[in-house]
Coordinates of C-alpha atoms and ligand atoms in Angstrom, one line a residue:
M135 CA 2.8 183.7 28.7
H136 CA 1.4 182.2 31.9
R137 CA 4.0 180.0 33.5
S138 CA 2.8 180.9 36.9
V139 CA 1.0 177.5 37.0
A140 CA 4.5 176.0 37.0
A141 CA 5.2 177.4 40.4
G142 CA 4.3 174.2 42.1
G143 CA 6.1 171.9 39.7
P144 CA 9.7 170.7 40.1
S145 CA 11.0 173.6 38.1
A146 CA 10.2 176.0 41.0
A147 CA 13.1 174.6 43.0
D148 CA 15.6 174.0 40.2
P149 CA 15.6 175.5 36.7
E150 CA 17.6 172.4 35.6
W151 CA 15.3 170.0 37.3
F152 CA 15.3 167.7 34.2
R153 CA 19.0 166.8 34.6
T154 CA 18.3 164.3 37.3
A155 CA 14.5 163.9 36.8
V156 CA 12.6 160.6 36.6
L157 CA 10.0 161.1 33.9
Y158 CA 7.1 158.7 33.4
E159 CA 5.8 158.2 29.8
V160 CA 2.1 158.3 29.7
Y161 CA 0.6 156.7 26.6
V162 CA -2.6 158.7 26.7
R163 CA -4.7 156.1 25.0
S164 CA -3.8 153.5 27.5
F165 CA -3.4 155.2 30.9
G166 CA -6.9 156.1 32.3
D167 CA -10.2 156.3 30.6
A168 CA -12.5 158.8 32.4
N169 CA -15.3 158.8 29.9
N170 CA -15.5 155.0 29.6
D171 CA -15.3 154.8 25.8
G172 CA -12.4 152.3 25.9
T173 CA -9.7 154.8 25.0
G174 CA -7.7 156.7 27.6
D175 CA -8.1 160.5 27.9
L176 CA -6.7 163.6 29.6
D177 CA -9.2 163.6 32.5
G178 CA -8.3 159.9 33.1
I179 CA -4.7 161.1 33.7
T180 CA -5.7 164.0 35.9
E181 CA -7.7 161.5 38.1
R182 CA -4.7 159.3 38.5
L183 CA -2.0 161.9 39.4
D184 CA -2.1 160.8 43.0
Y185 CA -0.7 157.5 41.9
L186 CA 2.2 159.1 40.1
A187 CA 2.9 161.3 43.0
M188 CA 2.8 158.2 45.3
L189 CA 5.1 156.4 42.9
G190 CA 7.6 159.3 43.2
V191 CA 8.4 160.4 39.7
D192 CA 9.2 164.0 38.9
G193 CA 7.0 164.5 35.9
I194 CA 5.1 163.0 33.0
W195 CA 5.7 162.8 29.3
L196 CA 2.4 162.7 27.4
T197 CA 2.4 161.0 24.0
P198 CA 0.5 162.9 21.3
F199 CA -3.1 163.8 22.2
Y200 CA -3.7 166.1 19.2
P201 CA -6.4 165.7 16.6
S202 CA -5.4 162.6 14.6
P203 CA -6.9 159.9 12.4
M204 CA -4.8 157.6 14.5
A205 CA -3.1 155.9 11.5
D206 CA 0.0 155.7 13.8
G207 CA -1.4 156.0 17.3
G208 CA -1.6 159.8 17.2
Y209 CA 1.9 160.3 15.7
D210 CA 0.0 161.4 12.6
V211 CA -1.0 164.8 13.8
A212 CA -3.7 166.7 11.9
D213 CA -3.6 169.8 14.1
P214 CA -0.7 170.3 16.5
R215 CA -2.4 173.0 18.5
A216 CA -5.6 171.3 19.6
V217 CA -6.8 168.2 21.5
D218 CA -8.4 165.2 19.8
P219 CA -12.0 165.0 21.0
S220 CA -11.5 161.4 22.0
F221 CA -8.9 162.6 24.5
G222 CA -10.8 165.7 25.8
D223 CA -10.3 169.4 25.0
L224 CA -8.0 172.3 25.8
A225 CA -9.9 172.9 29.1
A226 CA -9.1 169.3 30.1
F227 CA -5.5 169.9 29.1
D228 CA -5.3 173.0 31.3
R229 CA -6.8 171.1 34.2
L230 CA -4.2 168.4 33.8
V231 CA -1.3 170.8 33.7
E232 CA -2.6 172.6 36.8
A233 CA -3.2 169.5 38.7
A234 CA 0.1 168.0 37.8
H235 CA 2.0 171.1 38.9
S236 CA 0.1 171.1 42.2
H237 CA 1.3 167.5 42.6
G238 CA 4.9 168.7 42.0
L239 CA 4.9 167.0 38.6
A240 CA 6.4 168.5 35.4
V241 CA 4.5 168.1 32.2
V242 CA 6.4 167.3 29.0
V243 CA 4.4 166.9 25.7
D244 CA 5.4 165.3 22.4
V245 CA 5.8 167.3 19.2
V246 CA 6.1 165.6 15.8
P247 CA 8.0 167.8 13.5
N248 CA 9.2 165.3 10.9
H249 CA 5.7 164.8 9.4
T250 CA 2.0 165.6 9.7
S251 CA -1.1 163.5 9.2
D252 CA -2.4 163.4 5.6
R253 CA -5.5 165.0 7.1
H254 CA -3.5 168.1 8.2
E255 CA -5.0 171.1 6.3
W256 CA -1.6 171.8 4.7
F257 CA -1.6 168.3 3.1
T258 CA -5.1 168.6 2.0
A259 CA -4.2 171.9 0.3
A260 CA -1.0 170.3 -1.1
L261 CA -3.0 167.5 -2.8
A262 CA -5.6 170.0 -4.1
A263 CA -2.8 172.1 -5.6
G264 CA -0.8 171.0 -8.6
P265 CA 2.9 170.2 -9.2
G266 CA 5.0 173.3 -8.6
D267 CA 2.3 175.1 -6.6
P268 CA 3.6 176.6 -3.3
E269 CA 1.2 174.4 -1.2
R270 CA 3.2 171.4 -2.4
D271 CA 6.4 172.9 -1.2
R272 CA 5.6 172.3 2.5
Y273 CA 6.0 168.6 1.8
I274 CA 8.4 166.6 -0.4
F275 CA 6.8 166.0 -3.7
R276 CA 8.8 164.8 -6.7
P277 CA 8.1 163.5 -10.1
G278 CA 8.6 159.7 -10.5
K279 CA 11.2 157.9 -12.4
G280 CA 10.8 155.8 -15.5
A281 CA 9.2 156.6 -18.8
D282 CA 5.8 157.7 -17.4
G283 CA 7.0 158.5 -13.9
A284 CA 5.6 155.3 -12.5
E285 CA 8.7 154.5 -10.4
P286 CA 9.3 156.1 -7.0
P287 CA 11.8 159.0 -7.1
N288 CA 14.4 157.0 -5.2
N289 CA 14.8 153.7 -3.4
W290 CA 14.1 154.8 0.1
P291 CA 12.1 152.3 2.2
S292 CA 9.6 153.4 4.8
V293 CA 10.1 152.5 8.4
F294 CA 6.8 150.6 8.5
G295 CA 7.6 148.6 5.4
G296 CA 7.3 149.2 1.6
P297 CA 8.6 152.2 -0.3
A298 CA 8.8 155.6 1.4
W299 CA 6.9 157.2 -1.5
H300 CA 3.2 157.3 -2.4
R301 CA 1.9 158.5 -5.7
A302 CA -0.7 161.3 -5.7
A303 CA -3.6 161.3 -8.1
D304 CA -1.9 163.7 -10.5
G305 CA 1.1 161.5 -10.8
E306 CA 3.6 163.2 -8.5
W307 CA 5.0 161.3 -5.6
Y308 CA 5.3 162.4 -1.9
L309 CA 7.8 161.2 0.7
H310 CA 6.6 159.4 3.9
L311 CA 9.4 157.9 5.9
F312 CA 6.7 156.4 8.1
A313 CA 3.2 155.5 7.0
P314 CA 1.6 157.0 3.8
E315 CA -0.7 158.8 6.1
Q316 CA 2.4 160.6 7.6
P317 CA 3.8 162.8 4.7
D318 CA 7.2 164.2 5.5
L319 CA 7.4 168.0 5.9
N320 CA 9.9 169.9 3.8
W321 CA 12.2 171.6 6.3
A322 CA 13.8 173.7 3.6
N323 CA 10.6 175.7 3.6
P324 CA 10.7 178.4 6.3
E325 CA 7.0 178.2 6.9
V326 CA 7.6 174.8 8.4
L327 CA 9.9 176.1 11.1
A328 CA 7.7 179.1 11.8
D329 CA 4.8 176.7 12.4
L330 CA 6.8 174.5 14.8
E331 CA 7.8 177.7 16.7
H332 CA 4.2 178.6 16.9
T333 CA 3.3 175.2 18.3
L334 CA 6.0 175.3 20.9
R335 CA 4.9 178.7 22.1
F336 CA 1.3 177.6 22.1
W337 CA 1.9 174.8 24.6
L338 CA 4.6 176.7 26.6
D339 CA 2.0 179.5 27.1
R340 CA -0.3 176.9 28.5
G341 CA 2.3 175.9 31.1
V342 CA 4.1 172.9 29.8
D343 CA 7.6 172.3 31.1
G344 CA 9.1 170.7 28.1
F345 CA 8.9 168.7 24.9
R346 CA 9.8 165.3 23.6
I347 CA 10.8 165.8 20.0
D348 CA 9.7 162.9 17.9
V349 CA 12.2 161.6 15.3
A350 CA 14.6 164.4 16.2
H351 CA 17.3 162.9 13.9
G352 CA 14.9 163.1 10.9
M353 CA 13.4 166.3 9.5
A354 CA 16.3 167.5 7.4
K355 CA 16.8 165.7 4.1
P356 CA 19.6 166.1 1.5
A357 CA 18.3 168.3 -1.3
D358 CA 19.1 165.7 -4.0
L359 CA 17.5 162.8 -2.0
P360 CA 20.2 160.3 -3.1
D361 CA 19.4 156.6 -3.2
L362 CA 20.3 154.5 -0.3
P363 CA 23.5 152.5 -1.0
E364 CA 22.9 148.9 -1.8
E365 CA 24.7 147.7 1.4
V366 CA 22.2 149.6 3.6
I367 CA 19.3 148.0 1.7
E368 CA 20.9 144.6 2.2
Q369 CA 21.4 145.2 5.9
Q370 CA 17.8 146.2 6.3
K371 CA 16.7 142.9 4.7
R372 CA 18.9 140.9 7.0
W373 CA 17.4 142.7 10.0
A374 CA 13.9 142.1 8.6
E375 CA 14.7 138.4 8.6
M376 CA 15.9 138.5 12.1
R377 CA 12.8 140.3 13.1
E378 CA 10.6 137.6 11.7
R379 CA 12.5 135.2 13.8
E380 CA 11.7 137.5 16.7
D381 CA 15.2 137.5 17.9
L382 CA 16.1 141.1 17.1
F383 CA 16.8 142.1 20.6
A384 CA 18.3 138.9 21.7
E385 CA 20.7 138.3 18.9
H386 CA 21.9 141.4 17.3
D387 CA 25.4 142.4 18.2
A388 CA 25.5 145.5 20.4
D389 CA 27.6 147.3 17.8
T390 CA 25.5 146.5 14.8
P391 CA 22.0 147.5 15.9
P392 CA 19.1 147.5 13.5
S393 CA 18.2 150.6 11.6
E394 CA 15.3 152.9 12.3
G395 CA 12.1 151.0 11.9
E396 CA 13.6 147.6 12.2
G397 CA 12.3 145.2 14.8
D398 CA 9.0 144.5 16.2
A399 CA 9.1 148.2 16.7
V400 CA 10.3 151.4 15.4
V401 CA 13.9 151.0 16.3
P402 CA 16.9 152.8 15.6
S403 CA 18.9 154.5 13.0
S404 CA 22.1 152.8 13.2
D405 CA 25.7 153.0 13.6
L406 CA 25.9 152.0 10.0
D407 CA 28.1 154.6 8.9
E408 CA 25.7 157.5 9.6
A409 CA 26.4 159.1 6.2
A410 CA 25.4 155.9 4.6
D411 CA 21.7 156.3 5.3
P412 CA 20.7 159.7 3.8
R413 CA 17.2 159.5 5.5
W414 CA 18.6 160.3 8.9
D415 CA 20.9 162.6 10.9
N416 CA 21.6 165.1 8.2
D417 CA 23.7 168.1 9.5
A418 CA 21.0 170.6 8.7
V419 CA 18.9 169.1 11.4
H420 CA 21.0 171.0 14.0
D421 CA 19.8 174.3 12.7
I422 CA 16.2 173.2 13.6
H423 CA 17.2 172.2 17.1
R424 CA 19.0 175.6 17.6
A425 CA 15.7 177.3 16.6
V426 CA 13.8 175.1 19.1
R427 CA 16.3 176.0 21.8
R428 CA 15.9 179.7 21.0
V429 CA 12.2 179.4 21.7
L430 CA 12.7 177.5 24.9
D431 CA 15.3 179.9 26.2
R432 CA 12.6 182.5 26.6
Y433 CA 10.7 180.2 29.0
P434 CA 12.7 179.6 32.1
A435 CA 13.1 176.0 33.4
T436 CA 11.8 174.4 30.3
M437 CA 13.5 171.6 28.3
A438 CA 13.5 169.5 25.2
V439 CA 14.5 165.9 24.9
G440 CA 15.0 164.5 21.4
E441 CA 14.2 161.0 20.2
V442 CA 17.5 160.4 18.5
W443 CA 18.1 157.0 17.1
V444 CA 21.8 157.7 16.3
R445 CA 24.3 155.3 17.6
N446 CA 27.5 157.0 16.7
D447 CA 28.5 158.6 20.0
E448 CA 30.0 161.7 18.6
R449 CA 27.1 162.3 16.3
L450 CA 24.6 161.7 19.1
G451 CA 26.5 164.2 21.3
R452 CA 25.9 166.9 18.6
Y453 CA 22.2 167.0 19.4
V454 CA 22.9 168.3 22.9
R455 CA 25.4 171.0 22.2
P456 CA 24.8 174.0 24.5
D457 CA 22.6 175.8 21.9
E458 CA 20.6 172.7 20.9
L459 CA 18.4 170.2 22.8
H460 CA 18.8 169.8 26.6
Q461 CA 18.7 166.0 26.3
A462 CA 18.7 163.2 23.8
F463 CA 17.3 159.8 24.4
N464 CA 19.9 157.3 24.3
F465 CA 18.8 153.8 23.5
R466 CA 21.9 151.9 24.2
L467 CA 20.7 150.6 27.5
L468 CA 17.4 149.5 25.9
M469 CA 19.2 147.7 23.1
A470 CA 21.7 146.0 25.3
K471 CA 21.4 142.3 26.0
W472 CA 21.0 141.2 29.7
N473 CA 24.6 140.6 30.3
A474 CA 27.0 142.6 32.4
A475 CA 29.5 143.3 29.7
D476 CA 26.9 144.6 27.2
L477 CA 25.2 146.7 29.9
R478 CA 28.4 148.2 31.0
D479 CA 29.4 149.0 27.5
A480 CA 26.1 150.7 26.9
I481 CA 26.5 152.8 30.1
E482 CA 30.1 153.8 29.3
K483 CA 29.2 154.8 25.8
S484 CA 26.1 156.7 26.9
V485 CA 27.9 158.6 29.5
A486 CA 30.8 159.4 27.2
S487 CA 28.5 160.6 24.4
M488 CA 27.1 163.3 26.6
A489 CA 30.4 164.3 28.2
A490 CA 31.6 166.6 25.5
S491 CA 28.6 168.9 25.8
G492 CA 28.0 168.5 29.5
A493 CA 24.4 167.3 28.9
S494 CA 22.9 164.8 31.4
P495 CA 22.6 161.3 30.1
T496 CA 19.1 159.7 29.8
W497 CA 18.2 156.1 30.5
V498 CA 15.4 154.1 28.9
L499 CA 14.6 150.4 29.4
S500 CA 11.3 150.4 27.5
N501 CA 8.9 152.7 25.7
H502 CA 5.8 152.6 23.5
D503 CA 7.9 151.5 20.5
V504 CA 9.6 148.3 21.7
P505 CA 8.7 145.1 23.5
R506 CA 8.6 145.6 27.2
H507 CA 11.9 144.7 29.0
V508 CA 10.3 141.9 31.1
T509 CA 9.6 140.2 27.7
R510 CA 13.0 141.1 26.2
Y511 CA 14.8 139.8 29.2
G512 CA 13.2 136.4 28.8
G513 CA 9.6 136.8 30.0
G514 CA 7.9 134.9 32.9
A515 CA 9.6 134.8 36.3
Q516 CA 13.0 135.2 34.8
G517 CA 12.0 138.3 32.9
V518 CA 10.5 139.9 36.0
R519 CA 13.5 139.0 38.1
R520 CA 15.8 140.6 35.6
A521 CA 13.5 143.6 35.3
R522 CA 13.7 144.1 39.1
A523 CA 17.5 144.2 38.8
G524 CA 17.2 146.4 35.8
A525 CA 15.2 148.9 37.8
L526 CA 18.0 149.1 40.4
L527 CA 20.5 149.6 37.6
E528 CA 18.6 152.2 35.7
L529 CA 17.7 154.3 38.7
A530 CA 21.3 154.2 40.1
L531 CA 22.7 155.9 37.0
P532 CA 23.5 159.6 36.8
G533 CA 21.2 161.7 34.7
S534 CA 17.5 161.2 33.9
A535 CA 15.5 158.1 33.7
Y536 CA 12.4 157.8 31.5
L537 CA 10.0 155.1 32.7
W538 CA 7.4 153.6 30.4
Q539 CA 4.0 153.2 32.0
G540 CA 3.7 149.7 33.4
D541 CA 7.4 149.3 34.0
E542 CA 6.6 149.8 37.6
L543 CA 4.0 147.0 37.5
G544 CA 6.4 144.6 35.9
L545 CA 4.1 144.1 32.9
A546 CA 5.1 142.0 30.0
D547 CA 4.1 142.3 26.3
V548 CA 0.6 141.0 25.6
D549 CA 0.1 138.4 22.9
L550 CA -2.8 140.1 21.1
P551 CA -5.1 138.4 18.6
D552 CA -4.6 139.5 15.0
E553 CA -7.9 141.2 14.6
V554 CA -7.2 143.8 17.2
L555 CA -3.8 144.9 15.9
Q556 CA -3.6 148.6 15.0
D557 CA 0.1 149.3 14.4
P558 CA 0.5 150.4 10.8
A559 CA 3.5 147.9 10.6
W560 CA 1.0 145.0 10.7
E561 CA -0.8 145.9 7.5
R562 CA 2.2 147.4 5.7
S563 CA 4.3 144.3 6.2
G564 CA 1.6 142.1 4.8
H565 CA 0.9 140.7 8.3
T566 CA 4.5 139.6 8.9
I567 CA 5.4 142.2 11.5
R568 CA 3.0 142.3 14.4
G569 CA 4.1 145.8 15.5
R570 CA 4.1 147.6 18.8
D571 CA 0.6 147.0 20.2
G572 CA 1.7 144.3 22.6
C573 CA 3.4 146.9 24.8
R574 CA 0.5 149.5 24.6
V575 CA -2.3 147.6 26.3
P576 CA -4.2 149.8 28.8
L577 CA -2.9 149.6 32.4
P578 CA -4.5 147.4 35.0
W579 CA -5.4 149.5 38.0
S580 CA -7.7 147.5 40.2
G581 CA -10.3 144.7 40.4
D582 CA -10.3 141.1 39.2
V583 CA -11.5 141.4 35.6
P584 CA -10.9 143.6 32.6
A585 CA -10.9 146.5 32.2
F586 CA -9.2 146.5 35.7
G587 CA -10.3 150.0 36.6
F588 CA -8.9 151.5 33.4
N589 CA -12.5 152.6 33.0
A590 CA -15.7 151.7 34.7
G591 CA -16.6 149.2 32.0
T592 CA -15.2 145.9 30.8
T593 CA -13.5 146.7 27.5
S594 CA -10.5 148.7 26.3
W595 CA -9.2 149.5 22.8
L596 CA -6.7 146.7 23.2
P597 CA -7.9 143.8 25.4
Q598 CA -6.1 143.2 28.7
P599 CA -5.3 139.6 29.6
P600 CA -7.3 138.1 32.5
E601 CA -4.0 137.2 34.3
W602 CA -3.3 140.9 34.9
S603 CA -5.7 140.6 37.9
A604 CA -2.5 139.7 39.8
L605 CA -0.7 142.8 38.6
T606 CA -3.1 145.6 39.2
A607 CA -1.7 148.8 40.8
A608 CA -4.1 148.4 43.7
R609 CA -3.0 144.8 44.5
Q610 CA 0.7 145.6 44.1
A611 CA 0.4 148.7 46.3
E612 CA -0.4 146.5 49.3
D613 CA 2.3 143.9 48.6
P614 CA 5.8 145.0 49.9
A615 CA 7.4 142.4 47.6
S616 CA 5.8 143.7 44.4
M617 CA 7.4 145.5 41.5
L618 CA 5.5 148.6 42.4
S619 CA 6.7 148.6 45.9
L620 CA 10.3 148.2 44.7
Y621 CA 9.9 151.2 42.3
R622 CA 8.4 153.3 45.1
T623 CA 11.3 152.5 47.4
L624 CA 13.9 153.1 44.8
L625 CA 12.4 156.4 43.7
D626 CA 12.2 157.5 47.4
L627 CA 15.8 156.7 48.0
R628 CA 16.8 158.4 44.7
R629 CA 15.1 161.5 45.8
E630 CA 16.2 161.5 49.5
H631 CA 19.5 159.7 49.8
P632 CA 22.6 161.9 49.6
A633 CA 24.7 159.0 48.3
I634 CA 22.8 159.0 45.0
S635 CA 24.5 162.0 43.6
G636 CA 27.2 163.0 41.3
G637 CA 27.3 163.0 37.5
T638 CA 29.7 160.1 36.9
V639 CA 30.2 156.4 37.4
E640 CA 33.4 154.9 38.7
W641 CA 33.7 151.2 37.8
Y642 CA 34.8 148.6 40.3
G643 CA 36.4 145.4 39.3
A644 CA 33.8 142.6 39.3
P645 CA 33.7 138.9 38.7
E646 CA 32.8 137.6 35.2
G647 CA 29.1 138.1 34.6
A648 CA 28.8 140.9 37.1
M649 CA 29.4 144.6 37.3
A650 CA 29.7 147.3 40.0
F651 CA 30.0 151.0 39.9
R652 CA 30.1 153.9 42.4
R653 CA 28.5 157.3 42.2
P654 CA 30.5 160.1 43.6
G655 CA 28.0 160.6 46.4
G656 CA 28.9 157.1 47.7
L657 CA 26.2 154.8 46.2
I658 CA 27.5 151.5 45.0
C659 CA 25.3 149.5 42.5
A660 CA 26.2 145.9 41.7
V661 CA 24.4 143.8 39.2
N662 CA 24.9 140.1 38.6
T663 CA 23.7 138.9 35.2
G664 CA 25.6 135.6 35.5
S665 CA 24.2 132.2 36.5
T666 CA 26.1 131.9 39.8
P667 CA 26.2 134.1 42.9
V668 CA 29.1 136.5 43.3
P669 CA 30.3 138.1 46.6
L670 CA 28.7 141.4 47.5
P671 CA 30.9 144.4 47.4
P672 CA 31.7 145.8 50.9
G673 CA 29.2 148.2 52.3
E674 CA 25.8 148.6 54.0
V675 CA 22.9 147.3 51.9
L676 CA 20.3 149.9 51.1
I677 CA 18.1 147.8 48.9
S678 CA 18.3 144.7 46.8
S679 CA 16.2 143.3 44.0
V680 CA 15.9 139.9 45.7
P681 CA 16.4 138.8 49.3
L682 CA 20.1 138.4 50.1
A683 CA 21.9 135.8 52.1
G684 CA 25.4 134.8 53.0
G685 CA 27.1 137.9 51.6
Q686 CA 26.3 136.9 48.1
L687 CA 24.6 138.6 45.2
P688 CA 22.5 135.9 43.4
S689 CA 22.1 135.4 39.7
D690 CA 19.9 138.0 37.9
A691 CA 19.9 140.3 40.9
A692 CA 21.2 143.8 41.8
V693 CA 21.9 145.7 45.0
W694 CA 22.5 149.2 46.2
L695 CA 25.0 149.7 49.0
I696 CA 26.7 152.6 50.7
Ligands
LIG6 C1 8.6 157.8 16.8 C2 7.5 157.4 17.7 C3 6.8 156.3 17.1 C4 6.2 156.8 15.8 C5 7.2 157.4 14.9 C6 6.6 158.1 13.8 O1 9.5 156.9 16.6 O2 8.0 157.1 19.0 O3 5.8 155.8 17.9 O4 5.6 155.7 15.1 O5 8.0 158.3 15.6 O6 6.1 159.3 14.3

């Protein structure tokens, strides 16, 4: 084990660094392209660490960079303990970790335990073997239903559309909750856990500070794989219709979110009665998280954050019991509409769901699976104005914030032409769901034309819109009114100012359409989502999302005061 490289990272000062950290999600394909092949790579991240240090985040979370046929952007992992040649090699990874630590940045990597790629050697062996052979037992193979077994074993839908079962050549079916190229592992087989433990130790020994656990509410399945109740199927259909109207985020009621995989994106398992959807959140999943924790406990100052799309607060809280994960993503803030009542409700529930275990809350406004919040908040100038206020809100909250690359540039989703779309949802839905590519377009760094310094060339795996010339990091760095400058100042204050402390929020009374809360250290954050100005709470203004005048907080604006 060589954690000495971590000495310069944030963990050196505080073994529980992650409880208040701001982590920056790097989508490896779309961050920086050092070898100019149009796809981002590990060296492209290493080259740009100065930017992240300048921005003021505490660490990075890297999306999967493992060997992968890229059927789902790398979340189809063919070998979890190696680097895909298009992203570099293990030496490039080691360089990145060392450079990140010397910049004081932690490194969190993604692990994908629910499924593998269909090109993983285990799956190749499983297909080559026959029904009943031990190689098949690492996955979930079943005979079909009907006279000749031509019907899938149950009625489960896949997150990306169509049934969650695919028929192998010899007639058995295998389960894939995501794409057919992502067969689900059988967590009842002890080899599967042993392999995950091996993977965790492999990266920990190379110096990583933590893991983001993909689909952490998946993995465990009920042994009898019962059918989904009809009402769940019906609800999914309704959400699919909403999604086609592209109003998923705008219209759904905060308490009836879409289920995992609904939306333009992979979004949430629901607060449908959790037991009603046997695909997710089965109790046995907690044994897996306890095993993960036992590995991490041997590596001081490391952490795991689960991607947990579970909306029932009590059940979400179970993932962060003291012997399980350190943190769970909580997507309430992301799912909330831009109105004070919904946002406040999301915050209250999020804080409450962590309270029983003492885990720190996490806050996410966007990630690689959902439309960017500038777009969700209405797009254009209005979307940007609200996103500025959203940044003040997110970064004022207790716990950790997970920024999505490009949040700090105020990027909106890109309207991509059909022929470049790569998200499996596009094909699987018969071209009715465009998928998540619009938020994954490579970042604009500098210059006036694509590829805007993403690489030295002019093209990238997803095309950048010409109007991003106004939004490059270089241009924004020199503009004190830019989104980037706002993020830099907020992150600076968050790091330095003693008022931004304390693990709770105390609510203030606020006029209709607005909200205000105080952190125990003294910071007051007020947000006005209404259409008319409201009086500022008393205090000295630290920063505001728009210029203030006359003691008023304008519409779609936020302020920090002490
Ligand atoms: C998670 C990832 C998403 C991926 C899915 C399947 O939800 O965030 O991008 O498609 O898992 O691995």
